[in-house]
Amino acid sequence: ASAIVAAKNANLPNDNIERAVKKGTGELAGDTLEELTYEGYAPGGVAVMVSCLSDNRNRTAANLRACFTKNHSNLAANGAVAWMFNRKARFLVEGQKADAELLLEVLIEAGVDADEVEVSDGQAEILAPPEAFEPVLDCLTAADIPVSESTISMLPENTTELNDVGEARQVIRLLETLEEDEDVQAVYSNLELPDEILNRLAD
């Protein structure tokens, strides 16, 4: 159940979640499931990582290669962009309890290690080592702190800012197309868009 909550919080389409659950429980016919990671570059040099769960490595690779090619992007060798990302447990807290002092106090009292607690725009983000996912979630739940998002994510060390609206559209189209693939579980990138570009995309 916690995996489904995490997947929904990571904005995975519902049918992808259901398909992954059925594959994992053997309800869908297929070979052994493999966790696969693909890496590549989108327009403007944006780094992209794609996490997949597949019963057919060849189909997944072909689909992803076609998706990258159609969107003016390139698949890269394993390790090409992975070094730009860190695997982190990530939690979002919104509302009254999105308070850095309160959250740090709760985490310290529970003896749980967090790397970072940052608050902006009424939302607190907690980052921790991946192995601390359950302890952090347990201590927040015990302290009656509602968590709006809880995931294990690949977070970029540095972002790539795009100032060209055309390139930004191409990258967003690539990310959206990847997320629609039935084998894709999560898509990560180091894309950063300035407000001016975001506003133009919204027009």
Short mmCIF file of C-alpha atoms in Angstrom, two decimals:
data_model
loop_
_atom_site.label_atom_id
_atom_site.label_comp_id
_atom_site.label_asym_id
_atom_site.label_seq_id
_atom_site.Cartn_x
_atom_site.Cartn_y
_atom_site.Cartn_z
CA ALA A 1 0.00 0.00 0.00
CA SER A 2 2.78 2.46 0.83
CA ALA A 3 4.30 1.83 -2.63
CA ILE A 4 0.98 2.74 -4.27
CA VAL A 5 0.73 5.92 -2.14
CA ALA A 6 4.31 6.83 -3.13
CA ALA A 7 3.59 6.16 -6.81
CA LYS A 8 0.42 8.26 -6.77
CA ASN A 9 2.29 11.06 -5.03
CA ALA A 10 4.91 10.90 -7.76
CA ASN A 11 2.13 11.56 -10.31
CA LEU A 12 2.31 8.20 -12.03
CA PRO A 13 -0.77 7.62 -14.19
CA ASN A 14 -3.22 5.31 -12.39
CA ASP A 15 -3.28 2.67 -15.11
CA ASN A 16 0.54 2.42 -14.90
CA ILE A 17 0.26 1.83 -11.14
CA GLU A 18 -2.40 -0.86 -11.59
CA ARG A 19 -0.37 -2.53 -14.32
CA ALA A 20 2.77 -2.52 -12.15
CA VAL A 21 0.83 -4.03 -9.22
CA LYS A 22 -0.66 -6.75 -11.45
CA LYS A 23 2.75 -7.53 -12.94
CA GLY A 24 4.27 -7.67 -9.46
CA THR A 25 1.57 -10.03 -8.15
CA GLY A 26 1.60 -12.24 -11.24
CA GLU A 27 -1.88 -11.26 -12.42
CA LEU A 28 -0.50 -10.25 -15.80
CA ALA A 29 1.18 -12.92 -17.87
CA GLY A 30 4.81 -12.30 -18.62
CA ASP A 31 8.38 -13.21 -17.83
CA THR A 32 10.25 -12.20 -14.73
CA LEU A 33 10.04 -8.48 -14.09
CA GLU A 34 13.24 -6.47 -14.31
CA GLU A 35 13.97 -3.04 -12.92
CA LEU A 36 15.67 -1.09 -15.69
CA THR A 37 17.13 2.40 -15.77
CA TYR A 38 17.67 4.38 -18.96
CA GLU A 39 19.59 7.62 -19.27
CA GLY A 40 19.66 10.29 -21.93
CA TYR A 41 19.86 13.90 -22.99
CA ALA A 42 16.93 16.10 -23.96
CA PRO A 43 17.18 19.37 -25.96
CA GLY A 44 19.35 22.03 -24.32
CA GLY A 45 21.52 19.37 -22.67
CA VAL A 46 18.89 18.50 -20.04
CA ALA A 47 19.74 15.20 -18.33
CA VAL A 48 16.95 12.59 -18.09
CA MET A 49 16.73 9.35 -16.09
CA VAL A 50 13.90 6.85 -16.63
CA SER A 51 13.08 4.08 -14.16
CA CYS A 52 11.21 1.11 -15.67
CA LEU A 53 9.66 -2.18 -14.58
CA SER A 54 9.57 -4.52 -17.56
CA ASP A 55 8.84 -8.12 -18.50
CA ASN A 56 10.44 -7.55 -21.93
CA ARG A 57 13.73 -5.65 -21.98
CA ASN A 58 13.82 -5.47 -25.82
CA ARG A 59 10.34 -3.91 -26.08
CA THR A 60 11.10 -1.37 -23.37
CA ALA A 61 14.43 -0.37 -24.91
CA ALA A 62 12.87 -0.01 -28.39
CA ASN A 63 9.94 2.06 -27.06
CA LEU A 64 12.18 4.39 -25.09
CA ARG A 65 14.65 4.79 -27.96
CA ALA A 66 11.77 5.74 -30.28
CA CYS A 67 10.38 8.16 -27.70
CA PHE A 68 13.74 9.93 -27.30
CA THR A 69 14.33 10.07 -31.07
CA LYS A 70 10.87 11.49 -31.87
CA ASN A 71 11.41 14.21 -29.30
CA HIS A 72 14.80 15.42 -30.57
CA SER A 73 16.60 13.65 -27.72
CA ASN A 74 19.21 10.91 -27.36
CA LEU A 75 19.51 7.81 -25.20
CA ALA A 76 22.94 7.59 -23.61
CA ALA A 77 25.09 4.83 -22.11
CA ASN A 78 24.51 3.73 -18.52
CA GLY A 79 26.27 6.11 -16.16
CA ALA A 80 26.21 9.02 -18.63
CA VAL A 81 23.92 11.15 -16.45
CA ALA A 82 23.40 9.03 -13.30
CA TRP A 83 26.32 10.78 -11.57
CA MET A 84 24.36 14.05 -11.75
CA PHE A 85 21.61 12.65 -9.49
CA ASN A 86 21.41 11.57 -5.84
CA ARG A 87 18.94 8.96 -4.58
CA LYS A 88 16.95 10.52 -1.73
CA ALA A 89 13.90 9.88 0.39
CA ARG A 90 11.73 12.98 -0.15
CA PHE A 91 8.72 14.13 1.86
CA LEU A 92 6.47 17.17 1.46
CA VAL A 93 4.48 18.66 4.33
CA GLU A 94 1.92 21.40 3.65
CA GLY A 95 -0.20 23.65 5.85
CA GLN A 96 0.31 24.65 9.48
CA LYS A 97 2.87 21.95 10.22
CA ALA A 98 5.16 23.01 7.36
CA ASP A 99 7.45 24.53 9.97
CA ALA A 100 11.20 23.81 9.83
CA GLU A 101 11.72 24.16 13.60
CA LEU A 102 8.83 21.81 14.43
CA LEU A 103 9.88 19.21 11.87
CA LEU A 104 13.54 19.24 12.95
CA GLU A 105 12.45 18.83 16.57
CA VAL A 106 10.24 15.82 15.68
CA LEU A 107 13.01 14.18 13.63
CA ILE A 108 15.71 14.77 16.28
CA GLU A 109 13.50 13.49 19.11
CA ALA A 110 12.82 10.31 17.12
CA GLY A 111 16.56 9.91 16.45
CA VAL A 112 15.98 10.01 12.69
CA ASP A 113 18.63 11.41 10.35
CA ALA A 114 17.49 13.88 7.72
CA ASP A 115 19.84 15.62 5.29
CA GLU A 116 17.77 18.76 4.84
CA VAL A 117 14.54 20.47 5.92
CA GLU A 118 13.60 23.45 3.78
CA VAL A 119 10.46 25.58 3.82
CA SER A 120 9.23 27.80 1.00
CA ASP A 121 5.79 29.00 -0.10
CA GLY A 122 4.07 27.29 2.83
CA GLN A 123 5.51 23.89 1.92
CA ALA A 124 8.24 21.97 3.77
CA GLU A 125 10.54 19.56 1.94
CA ILE A 126 12.41 16.92 3.94
CA LEU A 127 15.30 15.08 2.27
CA ALA A 128 16.89 12.01 3.84
CA PRO A 129 19.00 8.99 2.85
CA PRO A 130 16.89 6.36 1.04
CA GLU A 131 17.32 3.87 3.90
CA ALA A 132 15.67 6.43 6.24
CA PHE A 133 12.39 6.41 4.23
CA GLU A 134 10.39 4.24 6.66
CA PRO A 135 11.81 5.80 9.90
CA VAL A 136 11.06 9.36 8.68
CA LEU A 137 7.55 8.42 7.53
CA ASP A 138 6.88 6.56 10.80
CA CYS A 139 8.00 9.47 13.00
CA LEU A 140 5.98 12.03 11.00
CA THR A 141 2.89 9.79 11.21
CA ALA A 142 3.39 9.28 14.95
CA ALA A 143 3.63 13.05 15.43
CA ASP A 144 0.35 13.51 13.51
CA ILE A 145 2.08 15.45 10.73
CA PRO A 146 0.25 14.97 7.40
CA VAL A 147 2.57 14.12 4.50
CA SER A 148 1.34 15.22 1.06
CA GLU A 149 4.10 13.42 -0.82
CA SER A 150 6.53 10.64 0.10
CA THR A 151 8.84 9.15 -2.51
CA ILE A 152 12.28 7.75 -3.17
CA SER A 153 13.50 10.14 -5.85
CA MET A 154 16.56 10.81 -7.94
CA LEU A 155 17.31 14.48 -7.31
CA PRO A 156 19.73 16.42 -9.50
CA GLU A 157 22.82 17.95 -7.90
CA ASN A 158 22.64 20.82 -10.38
CA THR A 159 19.91 21.94 -12.73
CA THR A 160 20.02 22.93 -16.41
CA GLU A 161 18.13 26.15 -17.06
CA LEU A 162 16.45 26.57 -20.42
CA ASN A 163 15.75 30.06 -21.71
CA ASP A 164 14.41 28.98 -25.10
CA VAL A 165 10.65 28.36 -25.13
CA GLY A 166 10.93 25.98 -28.11
CA GLU A 167 13.49 23.78 -26.34
CA ALA A 168 11.41 23.90 -23.15
CA ARG A 169 8.34 22.64 -25.05
CA GLN A 170 10.36 19.79 -26.57
CA VAL A 171 11.72 18.70 -23.18
CA ILE A 172 8.27 18.79 -21.55
CA ARG A 173 6.82 16.79 -24.46
CA LEU A 174 9.57 14.18 -24.02
CA LEU A 175 8.96 13.89 -20.26
CA GLU A 176 5.20 13.58 -20.73
CA THR A 177 5.56 10.98 -23.50
CA LEU A 178 7.95 8.91 -21.37
CA GLU A 179 5.52 8.97 -18.42
CA GLU A 180 2.77 7.57 -20.66
CA ASP A 181 4.78 4.42 -21.50
CA GLU A 182 3.35 1.37 -19.74
CA ASP A 183 6.77 0.17 -18.50
CA VAL A 184 7.85 3.53 -17.08
CA GLN A 185 7.63 3.90 -13.31
CA ALA A 186 9.28 7.31 -12.86
CA VAL A 187 10.98 10.01 -14.92
CA TYR A 188 13.61 12.36 -13.47
CA SER A 189 15.34 15.33 -15.06
CA ASN A 190 17.49 18.29 -14.09
CA LEU A 191 15.30 20.72 -16.04
CA GLU A 192 14.83 24.19 -14.59
CA LEU A 193 12.57 26.77 -16.23
CA PRO A 194 12.71 30.47 -15.33
CA ASP A 195 9.39 32.22 -14.60
CA GLU A 196 9.45 34.02 -17.95
CA ILE A 197 9.54 30.70 -19.85
CA LEU A 198 6.90 29.15 -17.57
CA ASN A 199 4.60 32.09 -18.28
CA ARG A 200 5.11 31.77 -22.04
CA LEU A 201 4.39 28.02 -21.87
CA ALA A 202 1.15 28.75 -20.04
CA ASP A 203 -0.03 31.18 -22.76
#
